[in-house]
């Protein structure tokens, strides 16, 4: 157990803006496409216009002849420079996911799959050349609907596959049949969750520079996990890891979209190697909507058994996941579905669970880990069943939840879904939630609105999230994912501290959190701490940004490194001051004695060590660079909990749903920086509202063509259809770490769709209507109300 | 960069207060030229089809989408980007409020958002939350959920009125 | 997502512009605000050989009210039309509808003439000028001609504009005493193209509707006066008018079906009758 002496008046827990955002506010950010390399070529991809087609590239001469075009490349051209890959996971034995390369060969299996690559003097010229590449397309039947994909009669997603079933499993615990047989109440619903995608405002972009003399590759890219890309690019391009440098500068949002190995990005690196020239590629928005990972296509049949006293007996969930044409590399798409099924029932006590999962291959872009991976589906499923049961019992939905929350006294507890529930604070969170909402007042307000004829509804959701994945998540699966983090802190001659961290900044503010941790750990003000992340040449290896892990994992590494440096500083100071390290402390950049009396400025100590080493006593060899690597040994995940409420208004004539207000109380353990945590929550909630009401990746059910290829079709929340969000906290520090921080960045997204779904159903209840499909479009509402026939 | 066979035009404009001459490809839009021709990378490209607002710049005193105007159309115009608005101090109150309120996360939308918010405050020094939300509804932010942005614009408006 | 190549001309006078358009024929596209054309260029969905930029031609953005006719230049920006006291006075319908048109930066640049020339069936301005009985004044190298709005919109992105022609201005009869205007719209998000929109001008006799003019957007492939519904509204009230809307030739779609659009048109008519001002 590391030293856990958090200073009483420290920087951890203070609301502070992220210092580096000053640059971004002044237009001085450096996102990938803000960089240029001398002699660079611009890339554009020819992508399959069909969801499923055999193809042959029959002519490249016209494209090559266009002035300014340097190369027109196909899979065969890149093959000598880059090997292919296949997604495998020991967690999912027998997972079906065919071999993939940087460009498709002979067959395209999703619309948007890259099939050829043009390098030219400008992007515009590269796009001109794409039109001149001659391709013979032979369109094949496309598999789109996940349930139909599993029919024996369905066409195959890939040549040579006899089934579109990528993987299936069944798991759980307890006697489900007995629970349902003995239940006083069974509620059941069939949910349809439509594909979404993340839409970071900066699209994926890469600038790859291969130096043939040094046999080294430098890649600037907009990515959440530069070290992961270093591992995979070294592997795929057969280079020593040390000769691959990946630099993720300012990253314009990620949300999970930028944590995968995409064929196009690998192709750019291979193309730079082939040409010996820098190659720049920016995925445009059309390409991004079509070929960035999608997520959350599920058809879920779920039921819940409740006894006569209103206690949950069991859940039974049967999920079909539409995972796309490949299981995403390297983590696999199946992870999302497992997360869905592990999240069902998570806030509650129940005795039996059965989960059935079938993952269907489709001729659609692969799905992958998008913010709050799978949780929103599991949460919406559970929370809707909770409301249905409460309604059937004629009971207040919060009272029904209160009775069923997993009692604190039972924790830690491994539930029948296999989820280990530890240190959750349902009771305190509910109390704070009720205080924040002022429920009696809110209910009166709602009654008054309804009396004026307004169709409003209030919905709740309880959230449990598995955050900050430890080595037990991907390690046993033999997927090379770093669940550990490394922080290196260095004392500079001026007394400033520089931290180099393996966490990645994608806007969530983790840099600021780490600065505050280092400041407290060492004993200097945050203004004296500079942090570097995102460049594999300077930042040590570690996990990057995923699974809300920065504070819970990276924070521990920062604390450990900072404490080591502090100890070394005090040891050196003691030698210089002829004192004992235990008699000294380091506060605010000053070495002080037990009374707090300054004895020596850290700047003086540092300059003595670096510039006047001759003044040091014999035998003193200060080590002013300290490293700490942290891996959590206990608890594969850190569970967090929370509650959300959504107030919506439904226009029953038009079916338009307007979110009016939203409330969140969350417990993410120790808050390193409540300001940034709250804004993570708010941003997450609005992504969840988008998921609930607006966002959908749609495909033509007939020919499989992608229909939502622009931002005029893929609807995002805007300022005037989002609402104000009230955020409260309960703080239960995780007992197994120095700082006690858990994950915070995804909880908003986890619970918001469920709360909105319940709110809409609350609004519709008086009209006898009910919805169970996301997004809840006007069409969904009008069909539920009987205004439109199902066929309309 | 001279591009082979690319039709171009010569333009002269005032860019962030400075007289500039440049040769631009006819088909290049304003924001691409600002970023790659003029080296002003503070304006961003988010969608290239006029939906997201990341490319907002000011042309002859009004905020426009930089992806929906050709660079050649800026001939004779006064163009101001986030870099110019920053150095003139014109949007300082908004910038301070965005910083203090953490009204940005990844920051990609922020330059466009700031210019649009500044135009709102010029016209309406005391906007309601609903008015702020409507005025900024052509600027996507995927990170913040907008609440902090609305707070920041209100705070800036208050500080400017004080 | 970069445009294909095109030639570009920026005439300084109307006659130069018309001459260029006459030469360019079908290959030439007029670039006004560009807020619809530019996305289509970027997406390579539009590939004109020549762009004729009319932004330098003087006088094309004038807004004037004389002799009971509101004249709005084709290049008047949406923001200028929205802010114009003359428009608010003589054609309040336009000001109401423009609140639904996109967002501030688009309105700063987008033009009335551009919106009419594009004839997107979901756009608000074509329905408004049709409802108000406007006349669209076109010019070409061979002279001017006037086309009633009712005859101008021919289908999805199809208008009466001939190759070589340019919209000069739009003439809208100013609102007469006793008349009121209302614009109602349903869209997924504010500023999006309409799932359905309705422009209404009414004259009441006491509480009874004496005269009505109705045009829709987002419903049929080309906006038009809804004469049957207008007559029914006068003779039988809003219920009868809604009945008539059942006969609309509504567009289908992946997300919004024809029946859905007809339903929304009825909702909007009920809302508009009673909220007009």
PDB file of N, CA, C and O in Angstrom, chain A residues 534-554:
ATOM      1  N   UNK A 534       1.089  11.897 -24.417  1.00  0.00           N
ATOM      2  CA  UNK A 534       0.680  11.724 -25.806  1.00  0.00           C
ATOM      3  C   UNK A 534       1.787  11.437 -26.802  1.00  0.00           C
ATOM      4  O   UNK A 534       1.496  11.128 -27.949  1.00  0.00           O
ATOM      5  N   UNK A 535       3.043  11.544 -26.402  1.00  0.00           N
ATOM      6  CA  UNK A 535       4.152  11.305 -27.338  1.00  0.00           C
ATOM      7  C   UNK A 535       4.940  10.110 -26.808  1.00  0.00           C
ATOM      8  O   UNK A 535       5.529  10.182 -25.729  1.00  0.00           O
ATOM      9  N   UNK A 536       4.948   9.045 -27.576  1.00  0.00           N
ATOM     10  CA  UNK A 536       5.596   7.829 -27.059  1.00  0.00           C
ATOM     11  C   UNK A 536       7.096   8.012 -26.900  1.00  0.00           C
ATOM     12  O   UNK A 536       7.734   7.213 -26.213  1.00  0.00           O
ATOM     13  N   UNK A 537       7.659   9.052 -27.518  1.00  0.00           N
ATOM     14  CA  UNK A 537       9.090   9.276 -27.344  1.00  0.00           C
ATOM     15  C   UNK A 537       9.405   9.893 -25.982  1.00  0.00           C
ATOM     16  O   UNK A 537      10.530   9.806 -25.501  1.00  0.00           O
ATOM     17  N   UNK A 538       8.422  10.543 -25.381  1.00  0.00           N
ATOM     18  CA  UNK A 538       8.692  11.164 -24.083  1.00  0.00           C
ATOM     19  C   UNK A 538       7.836  10.587 -22.963  1.00  0.00           C
ATOM     20  O   UNK A 538       8.254  10.570 -21.814  1.00  0.00           O
ATOM     21  N   UNK A 539       6.639  10.144 -23.298  1.00  0.00           N
ATOM     22  CA  UNK A 539       5.769   9.594 -22.261  1.00  0.00           C
ATOM     23  C   UNK A 539       6.031   8.094 -22.132  1.00  0.00           C
ATOM     24  O   UNK A 539       6.135   7.398 -23.144  1.00  0.00           O
ATOM     25  N   UNK A 540       6.143   7.610 -20.920  1.00  0.00           N
ATOM     26  CA  UNK A 540       6.395   6.170 -20.733  1.00  0.00           C
ATOM     27  C   UNK A 540       5.161   5.335 -21.085  1.00  0.00           C
ATOM     28  O   UNK A 540       4.055   5.861 -21.210  1.00  0.00           O
ATOM     29  N   UNK A 541       5.382   4.060 -21.234  1.00  0.00           N
ATOM     30  CA  UNK A 541       4.308   3.184 -21.700  1.00  0.00           C
ATOM     31  C   UNK A 541       3.182   3.067 -20.676  1.00  0.00           C
ATOM     32  O   UNK A 541       3.401   3.056 -19.473  1.00  0.00           O
ATOM     33  N   UNK A 542       1.985   2.995 -21.218  1.00  0.00           N
ATOM     34  CA  UNK A 542       0.829   2.811 -20.351  1.00  0.00           C
ATOM     35  C   UNK A 542      -0.438   2.867 -21.153  1.00  0.00           C
ATOM     36  O   UNK A 542      -0.427   2.766 -22.382  1.00  0.00           O
ATOM     37  N   UNK A 543      -1.538   3.075 -20.457  1.00  0.00           N
ATOM     38  CA  UNK A 543      -2.837   2.766 -21.031  1.00  0.00           C
ATOM     39  C   UNK A 543      -3.486   3.814 -21.904  1.00  0.00           C
ATOM     40  O   UNK A 543      -4.338   3.489 -22.707  1.00  0.00           O
ATOM     41  N   UNK A 544      -3.156   5.098 -21.741  1.00  0.00           N
ATOM     42  CA  UNK A 544      -3.854   6.103 -22.529  1.00  0.00           C
ATOM     43  C   UNK A 544      -5.226   6.405 -21.965  1.00  0.00           C
ATOM     44  O   UNK A 544      -5.425   6.357 -20.751  1.00  0.00           O
ATOM     45  N   UNK A 545      -6.154   6.726 -22.850  1.00  0.00           N
ATOM     46  CA  UNK A 545      -7.478   7.174 -22.422  1.00  0.00           C
ATOM     47  C   UNK A 545      -8.541   6.182 -22.860  1.00  0.00           C
ATOM     48  O   UNK A 545      -8.882   6.099 -24.032  1.00  0.00           O
ATOM     49  N   UNK A 546      -9.056   5.433 -21.908  1.00  0.00           N
ATOM     50  CA  UNK A 546     -10.200   4.538 -22.144  1.00  0.00           C
ATOM     51  C   UNK A 546     -10.696   4.074 -20.788  1.00  0.00           C
ATOM     52  O   UNK A 546      -9.976   4.143 -19.789  1.00  0.00           O
ATOM     53  N   UNK A 547     -11.925   3.661 -20.716  1.00  0.00           N
ATOM     54  CA  UNK A 547     -12.504   3.054 -19.511  1.00  0.00           C
ATOM     55  C   UNK A 547     -12.440   3.963 -18.289  1.00  0.00           C
ATOM     56  O   UNK A 547     -12.354   3.475 -17.166  1.00  0.00           O
ATOM     57  N   UNK A 548     -12.492   5.256 -18.483  1.00  0.00           N
ATOM     58  CA  UNK A 548     -12.495   6.193 -17.340  1.00  0.00           C
ATOM     59  C   UNK A 548     -11.381   5.845 -16.362  1.00  0.00           C
ATOM     60  O   UNK A 548     -11.606   5.725 -15.154  1.00  0.00           O
ATOM     61  N   UNK A 549     -10.178   5.674 -16.890  1.00  0.00           N
ATOM     62  CA  UNK A 549      -9.107   5.098 -16.095  1.00  0.00           C
ATOM     63  C   UNK A 549      -8.066   6.107 -15.656  1.00  0.00           C
ATOM     64  O   UNK A 549      -7.195   5.810 -14.848  1.00  0.00           O
ATOM     65  N   UNK A 550      -8.110   7.321 -16.190  1.00  0.00           N
ATOM     66  CA  UNK A 550      -7.025   8.268 -15.962  1.00  0.00           C
ATOM     67  C   UNK A 550      -6.785   8.551 -14.490  1.00  0.00           C
ATOM     68  O   UNK A 550      -5.642   8.516 -14.016  1.00  0.00           O
ATOM     69  N   UNK A 551      -7.854   8.841 -13.759  1.00  0.00           N
ATOM     70  CA  UNK A 551      -7.693   9.187 -12.342  1.00  0.00           C
ATOM     71  C   UNK A 551      -7.387   7.949 -11.510  1.00  0.00           C
ATOM     72  O   UNK A 551      -6.480   7.945 -10.678  1.00  0.00           O
ATOM     73  N   UNK A 552      -8.141   6.876 -11.754  1.00  0.00           N
ATOM     74  CA  UNK A 552      -8.018   5.687 -10.915  1.00  0.00           C
ATOM     75  C   UNK A 552      -6.732   4.926 -11.126  1.00  0.00           C
ATOM     76  O   UNK A 552      -6.206   4.306 -10.187  1.00  0.00           O
ATOM     77  N   UNK A 553      -6.184   4.957 -12.331  1.00  0.00           N
ATOM     78  CA  UNK A 553      -4.950   4.215 -12.605  1.00  0.00           C
ATOM     79  C   UNK A 553      -3.787   5.194 -12.765  1.00  0.00           C
ATOM     80  O   UNK A 553      -2.787   5.122 -12.042  1.00  0.00           O
ATOM     81  N   UNK A 554      -3.942   6.139 -13.708  1.00  0.00           N
ATOM     82  CA  UNK A 554      -2.881   7.125 -13.925  1.00  0.00           C
ATOM     83  C   UNK A 554      -2.625   7.973 -12.694  1.00  0.00           C
ATOM     84  O   UNK A 554      -1.476   8.319 -12.388  1.00  0.00           O
TER      85      UNK A 554
END
